[in-house]
Structure formats: structure tokens, C-alpha cells
Amino acid sequence: AIVHDTDIAYINTIPYHVQEESTLNWFRVFWDVDGVYPGSSDSNNCAANNCKAMNDGSCLCKTSVTESPVFSDTSAISVTEVLSQLFIGASGPPPGSVGTDIGNGVIVYKLDSIVDERSVFEASDDKGRVFFLKNVRSTVNIEGWEGKIPEIYEAEDATTYNVTVKSSSSATGGKYIDYDLESYLEWNVAVNTPGTYKLSFRYALDSHPRPLSIFVNSVEVTKEAANPTIPVVYYGGSPSADKFPLQRCEGDCDNDNHCADGLFCKQNNALEENPGCEIGSGNGRDYCVDPLDYTHGVLFYPTGGWSSDWLNTDPIEIYLAAGQNTIRAQVPVGYKDGPNIDHMKLGGITAELLQPASFRNPPHFMSLIPDYSPYGVGEMNLRDALYETDAVLDHYFYQDNVAPFLCTRMIQRFGMSNPSPRYVEACSTAFKSGTYSSGSASFGSGEYGSLEAMVAAIVLDNEATSSSVSMDPGHGSVKEPILKVLALMRSMEYQ
């Protein structure tokens, strides 16, 4: 799809290229209600929809991606309806599904005996291709912000304690903040309306996940741990092979590969806590932990570098009073340092549009995200280009006009310049089915595009072999217009 849900595409992070300051992707949209979208009229403008007005006159709005079933009733569904309304392919029937032949050449694979967005339809077209298609419509919904259009607060502009300000061309303001022991950043922000707002950070981190404590007006923002606290189990500095993969609160681990799925190796470079584990850790003892057990305001996941590989945290919700507020991001007690922070972003929660606007999310091979210096590496790659090229070639090859076009041209090359519609149809049928029979002889591979079957249909058809047809003055080798022109030019000795 062109538009992705970042909450499921990335783990608690948002990639750089969905941010306002670096998004440069444009594509045509077919709106569900034609001509209705933010900015479509003077009354339906950006401000009326709680979107941000850009300098070029366009609107910057939030989006969300929802999925819904295309078919909920399988009675009287035809192959044409399946192939014309389902666009997202599947590798095959879903594991654990049960297939039901509903007639008309369509099989539906259902989970829990329900036709929903998990279902897959199997259908074959008139060219012999078998399709497995998901019963899903992906919809992009346009939304606004309630209370505050997102605003960036640079880290270097905050009130700081025990931090280092560093320069980088990839930082949005040209600078970023490097945390140290007990350091913090504090911003003063003003809002007109009290309520819930969303807070996120642009950061870089080239190590294991690190948390920051968030204080809003001196009150700490915390989260609930996903698991109950359990004792640590220490197998020594080099656990035996039968202990791997290590489970939650087990150690000593050296890297994430030593831990079970969903866990990471918590490197204790100081007397830091092990989230979800009871007291028992110490400097140099590393345990596998669940990142969802951190109760601090924000957990920062590794990005791959310290000063150029930037990501944005998944927003957290905070409450702000009307007027001035303070937001502090601080290294937690017992922790040695934090991530490098480029800026903080603050915006309102989702607001409905003045007039709802949405469009169907089209399937897409090639990402629209190029490598964009200095912000990071895009998502374009050679594999997707090859897939898209193959898909385009298949689209051309299986287009409905290919068979009659080739048949008409081939028949003309065999000396019959004005073949009848019946003759062209017989040839086209042989090309698409891959077979042609004449008497007891059969020709072709049985696959779409068989040239053997097509040529046999041309040279063995009655229109090519019957002497009575050749006696018809309106049939046969009428000279093509270009050949007439060339013959005239040659007779006049044109060079």
C-alpha cells in the first residue's frame, strides 16, 4: 500500500519520512467523495478541518489506515466481481482456514466460519491464471488535530542541565543534545485549551533501548508494566547451551540473540534496574527483559547511529493546562545516560474533519520514499523494482486486446489483409486457451500465449484453406496502405 500504519510498521517508532519537515511524496488520490477534501474550497479550508496550512497552499493533516471486508455475503459472487473489487494478493489460503466452493468458479477460505477481512478468495480468469485475493479494503482516513497543530521544539532551545550540545547537518535545527548522568531538558509550552495532547521526540540511539522520565508540570508520567515482577535468575557469565534462549529476567546475556523472542538483553552499564525483575542485578550482570515492562514516560529503541539515523518515538498522551506548562525529559535515577535528542514535537489529539474525506489505499510495489540526505535512507530497493517491472509486463501481456491485436497482425503477414471477425476470434481463443484442434490433431501447450496454437489456428482455419473463400473479390491480399505508398515512391525513383 502507499500509506502505511506506522504503529504496526515500526516498533514504537515513526520513521523520519512521515514527518512534515522531510516528507516529499506526492501521488494521485481518487477521493471516495469526489472533490471533497481539506482545502477543496474556501469554506472547507485547512483551518476549518484542524489541519495545518502550508506555504504552497496545501493542507497538512493526520491520517489513519483502517481495514474492512469487501464482501460479507458470499451468495451470488461472480469471478468478475472478485477480480474487479479485490486488489491485495495472498500467497495462498490462510493457515487453519476452510475452503468453500460457492459456485461461479469462486472458492472462499474462511476462518471461524466467518467472511471477514481475514478471508481469502480464489478465482481464475479467462486466461487460466489462478488468483488468491484478500477480502480487504484498505482505507486512508484524513483527520485533523484538536487543540494544537503539531509544533516542533528544538532540544538546544530548552532549559538544560548536564548535557552537551552538538552540531549535525542531519538535525532539524543543526544541533542536538547528548545526555549524561542525571541530565535533563525542560521546555516551556503554552496552549489555549486544557486537555489531552500528544508528545513525541526525534532521536538517535546506537545501543540497547534507553528510557527517559517525563515530567509535566513537575508530575511524572508513567505507564503500567505489561508483566508481573519476577525474581532474576543468574546462570553465570557464560550460561550453558541448554539455557538458551534465555527467558525474562534470566542472565547473563551478551546480546539480543541470547534472549527469547520479544525480549532484549539489558546491558547494565551502571546500577540500573531491570524492568519487570526483582532486585538482584548488579553492574556487569545483563538480563533478558521485556521492553513493555518499562514504566518510564518514553522508551527509546535503537536507530542504528548516534547523529544521523533519526527516528521519532510513538506519541504518548499527556494532559496540559490552559496557559503555560513545563515538560521535562530526564535521565531516570540510576541510569547513566539517555538517547541523543534532536527535538520534541507537541500536537493535539485526533479531531474529525468538517467534511469526512477518505480514499482507497492502493497496492504499491515501489516505495515512494527515496534516499533523502541528510535525513536518512529511504525504502526504494532493486527487489521491488524487479517485482513492479514483472507486474507491468504481465499487465501488458495479459491485457484483453493483446490476443486480437497479435492475431490480426499475424494473419495479415500470412497474406490475408482483411480477416473476418470470426477468424480473428478463433485465433484469439487459441492464443488465450493455448490449444487448437483440427480434425484429430491438437496443437499448443495448453497455456495462455501459446504461439503454436495461434499459428495453427491461422493456417488451418477454413478462411485460410477454403478455395471458395479465396474466390471472393472482397477477401484476401489487399495491399496495405504503406505498401501502396512505398510502391508509388519506388516507381517514381525516390531515393
Short mmCIF file of N, CA, C and O in Angstrom, two decimals, residues 226-286:
data_model
loop_
_atom_site.label_atom_id
_atom_site.label_comp_id
_atom_site.label_asym_id
_atom_site.label_seq_id
_atom_site.Cartn_x
_atom_site.Cartn_y
_atom_site.Cartn_z
N ALA A 226 3.80 -4.47 31.54
CA ALA A 226 2.99 -5.48 30.87
C ALA A 226 2.96 -6.80 31.62
O ALA A 226 2.03 -7.59 31.47
N ASN A 227 3.99 -7.06 32.47
CA ASN A 227 4.11 -8.35 33.15
C ASN A 227 4.31 -8.14 34.66
O ASN A 227 4.82 -7.10 35.09
N PRO A 228 3.96 -9.12 35.46
CA PRO A 228 4.24 -9.03 36.90
C PRO A 228 5.74 -9.16 37.15
O PRO A 228 6.47 -9.78 36.37
N THR A 229 6.20 -8.58 38.24
CA THR A 229 7.61 -8.64 38.60
C THR A 229 7.97 -10.05 39.08
O THR A 229 7.24 -10.66 39.87
N ILE A 230 9.12 -10.56 38.60
CA ILE A 230 9.58 -11.90 38.98
C ILE A 230 11.05 -11.82 39.39
O ILE A 230 11.75 -10.87 39.03
N PRO A 231 11.55 -12.81 40.14
CA PRO A 231 12.97 -12.79 40.56
C PRO A 231 13.89 -13.00 39.35
O PRO A 231 13.51 -13.63 38.36
N VAL A 232 15.11 -12.49 39.48
CA VAL A 232 16.11 -12.73 38.44
C VAL A 232 16.72 -14.11 38.64
O VAL A 232 16.76 -14.64 39.76
N VAL A 233 17.15 -14.70 37.53
CA VAL A 233 17.84 -15.99 37.56
C VAL A 233 19.18 -15.81 36.87
O VAL A 233 19.22 -15.51 35.67
N TYR A 234 20.27 -16.00 37.62
CA TYR A 234 21.60 -15.76 37.08
C TYR A 234 22.31 -17.10 36.89
O TYR A 234 22.57 -17.83 37.84
N TYR A 235 22.62 -17.43 35.60
CA TYR A 235 23.26 -18.69 35.26
C TYR A 235 24.78 -18.55 35.15
O TYR A 235 25.45 -19.48 34.70
N GLY A 236 25.33 -17.42 35.57
CA GLY A 236 26.75 -17.20 35.44
C GLY A 236 27.09 -16.39 34.20
O GLY A 236 26.23 -16.09 33.37
N GLY A 237 28.36 -16.06 34.06
CA GLY A 237 28.79 -15.23 32.95
C GLY A 237 28.67 -15.89 31.60
O GLY A 237 28.53 -15.21 30.57
N SER A 238 28.68 -17.24 31.56
CA SER A 238 28.56 -17.98 30.30
C SER A 238 27.59 -19.13 30.50
O SER A 238 28.00 -20.27 30.80
N PRO A 239 26.29 -18.89 30.36
CA PRO A 239 25.31 -19.96 30.56
C PRO A 239 25.54 -21.12 29.60
O PRO A 239 26.02 -20.93 28.48
N SER A 240 25.18 -22.32 30.03
CA SER A 240 25.32 -23.49 29.16
C SER A 240 24.33 -23.41 28.01
O SER A 240 23.31 -22.70 28.07
N ALA A 241 24.60 -24.14 26.94
CA ALA A 241 23.81 -24.06 25.71
C ALA A 241 22.34 -24.41 25.94
O ALA A 241 21.46 -23.89 25.25
N ASP A 242 22.08 -25.30 26.91
CA ASP A 242 20.69 -25.72 27.13
C ASP A 242 19.84 -24.63 27.77
O ASP A 242 18.62 -24.76 27.86
N LYS A 243 20.47 -23.53 28.23
CA LYS A 243 19.73 -22.43 28.84
C LYS A 243 19.19 -21.44 27.80
O LYS A 243 18.33 -20.62 28.12
N PHE A 244 19.69 -21.53 26.58
CA PHE A 244 19.27 -20.58 25.53
C PHE A 244 18.06 -21.11 24.77
O PHE A 244 17.93 -22.32 24.56
N PRO A 245 17.15 -20.22 24.33
CA PRO A 245 17.19 -18.79 24.58
C PRO A 245 16.77 -18.46 26.01
O PRO A 245 15.90 -19.13 26.58
N LEU A 246 17.40 -17.46 26.58
CA LEU A 246 17.10 -17.05 27.94
C LEU A 246 15.71 -16.41 28.01
O LEU A 246 15.32 -15.67 27.11
N GLN A 247 15.01 -16.70 29.07
CA GLN A 247 13.66 -16.14 29.26
C GLN A 247 13.74 -14.83 30.05
O GLN A 247 14.82 -14.35 30.41
N ARG A 248 12.60 -14.26 30.32
CA ARG A 248 12.55 -12.97 31.01
C ARG A 248 13.22 -13.05 32.38
O ARG A 248 12.98 -13.99 33.14
N CYS A 249 14.09 -12.06 32.64
CA CYS A 249 14.82 -11.92 33.91
C CYS A 249 15.87 -13.01 34.11
O CYS A 249 16.30 -13.27 35.25
N GLU A 250 16.31 -13.67 33.03
CA GLU A 250 17.38 -14.65 33.10
C GLU A 250 18.66 -14.07 32.50
O GLU A 250 18.61 -13.29 31.55
N GLY A 251 19.80 -14.46 33.03
CA GLY A 251 21.08 -13.95 32.55
C GLY A 251 22.21 -14.89 32.92
O GLY A 251 21.99 -15.93 33.54
N ASP A 252 23.41 -14.64 32.50
CA ASP A 252 23.86 -13.41 31.88
C ASP A 252 23.78 -13.53 30.35
O ASP A 252 24.18 -14.55 29.78
N CYS A 253 23.29 -12.47 29.70
CA CYS A 253 23.22 -12.44 28.24
C CYS A 253 24.28 -11.46 27.73
O CYS A 253 24.71 -10.55 28.44
N ASP A 254 24.68 -11.68 26.47
CA ASP A 254 25.65 -10.77 25.83
C ASP A 254 25.04 -9.97 24.70
O ASP A 254 25.55 -8.92 24.34
N ASN A 255 23.96 -10.47 24.10
CA ASN A 255 23.29 -9.76 23.01
C ASN A 255 21.85 -10.24 22.93
O ASN A 255 21.45 -11.20 23.61
N ASP A 256 21.08 -9.58 22.08
CA ASP A 256 19.65 -9.89 21.98
C ASP A 256 19.38 -11.30 21.47
O ASP A 256 18.32 -11.88 21.73
N ASN A 257 20.32 -11.87 20.70
CA ASN A 257 20.13 -13.22 20.17
C ASN A 257 20.11 -14.27 21.28
O ASN A 257 19.67 -15.40 21.05
N HIS A 258 20.62 -13.92 22.45
CA HIS A 258 20.60 -14.85 23.58
C HIS A 258 19.23 -14.92 24.24
O HIS A 258 18.99 -15.79 25.08
N CYS A 259 18.35 -13.98 23.89
CA CYS A 259 17.05 -13.87 24.56
C CYS A 259 15.93 -14.45 23.69
O CYS A 259 16.03 -14.51 22.46
N ALA A 260 14.85 -14.83 24.34
CA ALA A 260 13.67 -15.33 23.63
C ALA A 260 13.03 -14.21 22.81
O ALA A 260 13.32 -13.02 23.02
N ASP A 261 12.16 -14.59 21.89
CA ASP A 261 11.50 -13.61 21.02
C ASP A 261 10.76 -12.57 21.86
O ASP A 261 10.08 -12.91 22.84
N GLY A 262 10.89 -11.30 21.45
CA GLY A 262 10.21 -10.21 22.13
C GLY A 262 10.98 -9.63 23.30
O GLY A 262 10.56 -8.62 23.88
N LEU A 263 12.12 -10.25 23.66
CA LEU A 263 12.95 -9.75 24.75
C LEU A 263 14.24 -9.16 24.20
O LEU A 263 14.64 -9.46 23.07
N PHE A 264 14.90 -8.34 24.99
CA PHE A 264 16.22 -7.85 24.60
C PHE A 264 17.16 -7.95 25.79
O PHE A 264 16.72 -8.04 26.95
N CYS A 265 18.45 -7.95 25.48
CA CYS A 265 19.47 -8.09 26.51
C CYS A 265 19.73 -6.73 27.14
O CYS A 265 20.28 -5.83 26.49
N LYS A 266 19.33 -6.53 28.38
CA LYS A 266 19.52 -5.27 29.08
C LYS A 266 20.96 -5.17 29.57
O LYS A 266 21.38 -5.90 30.46
N GLN A 267 21.73 -4.28 28.93
CA GLN A 267 23.13 -4.10 29.30
C GLN A 267 23.23 -3.17 30.51
O GLN A 267 22.85 -2.02 30.44
N ASN A 268 23.74 -3.68 31.61
CA ASN A 268 23.84 -2.89 32.84
C ASN A 268 25.20 -2.22 32.91
O ASN A 268 26.18 -2.79 33.39
N ASN A 269 25.24 -0.99 32.41
CA ASN A 269 26.47 -0.21 32.48
C ASN A 269 26.57 0.59 33.77
O ASN A 269 27.55 1.25 34.03
N ALA A 270 25.53 0.58 34.55
CA ALA A 270 25.51 1.21 35.87
C ALA A 270 24.59 0.37 36.74
O ALA A 270 24.21 -0.73 36.36
N LEU A 271 24.26 0.84 37.90
CA LEU A 271 23.37 0.08 38.77
C LEU A 271 21.92 0.36 38.39
O LEU A 271 21.12 0.86 39.18
N GLU A 272 21.59 0.02 37.15
CA GLU A 272 20.27 0.30 36.62
C GLU A 272 19.31 -0.83 36.96
O GLU A 272 19.72 -1.97 37.18
N GLU A 273 18.04 -0.51 36.99
CA GLU A 273 17.03 -1.52 37.25
C GLU A 273 16.86 -2.41 36.02
O GLU A 273 17.18 -2.03 34.89
N ASN A 274 16.38 -3.62 36.25
CA ASN A 274 15.96 -4.50 35.17
C ASN A 274 14.44 -4.52 35.17
O ASN A 274 13.83 -5.08 36.09
N PRO A 275 13.79 -3.88 34.18
CA PRO A 275 12.32 -3.76 34.22
C PRO A 275 11.65 -5.12 34.28
O PRO A 275 12.01 -6.04 33.55
N GLY A 276 10.70 -5.24 35.18
CA GLY A 276 9.95 -6.48 35.34
C GLY A 276 10.65 -7.51 36.20
O GLY A 276 10.12 -8.62 36.38
N CYS A 277 11.84 -7.16 36.73
CA CYS A 277 12.62 -8.11 37.53
C CYS A 277 12.82 -7.57 38.95
O CYS A 277 13.00 -6.36 39.14
N GLU A 278 12.84 -8.48 39.93
CA GLU A 278 13.08 -8.08 41.30
C GLU A 278 14.55 -7.75 41.51
O GLU A 278 15.40 -8.04 40.68
N ILE A 279 14.86 -7.11 42.64
CA ILE A 279 16.23 -6.71 42.95
C ILE A 279 17.15 -7.93 42.85
O ILE A 279 16.81 -9.03 43.26
N GLY A 280 18.32 -7.72 42.33
CA GLY A 280 19.26 -8.83 42.19
C GLY A 280 20.25 -8.55 41.09
O GLY A 280 21.13 -9.35 40.82
N SER A 281 20.11 -7.39 40.44
CA SER A 281 21.03 -7.04 39.37
C SER A 281 22.25 -6.37 39.95
O SER A 281 22.28 -5.96 41.10
N GLY A 282 23.27 -6.24 39.14
CA GLY A 282 24.49 -5.55 39.54
C GLY A 282 25.26 -5.17 38.33
O GLY A 282 25.01 -5.65 37.22
N ASN A 283 26.20 -4.30 38.47
CA ASN A 283 26.99 -3.83 37.34
C ASN A 283 27.70 -5.01 36.68
O ASN A 283 28.37 -5.80 37.33
N GLY A 284 27.54 -5.14 35.37
CA GLY A 284 28.17 -6.23 34.63
C GLY A 284 27.29 -7.44 34.48
O GLY A 284 27.62 -8.36 33.73
N ARG A 285 26.17 -7.49 35.18
CA ARG A 285 25.23 -8.60 35.01
C ARG A 285 24.09 -8.16 34.12
O ARG A 285 23.36 -7.22 34.45
N ASP A 286 23.93 -8.84 33.01
CA ASP A 286 22.95 -8.44 31.99
C ASP A 286 21.85 -9.49 31.90
O ASP A 286 22.13 -10.69 31.82
#
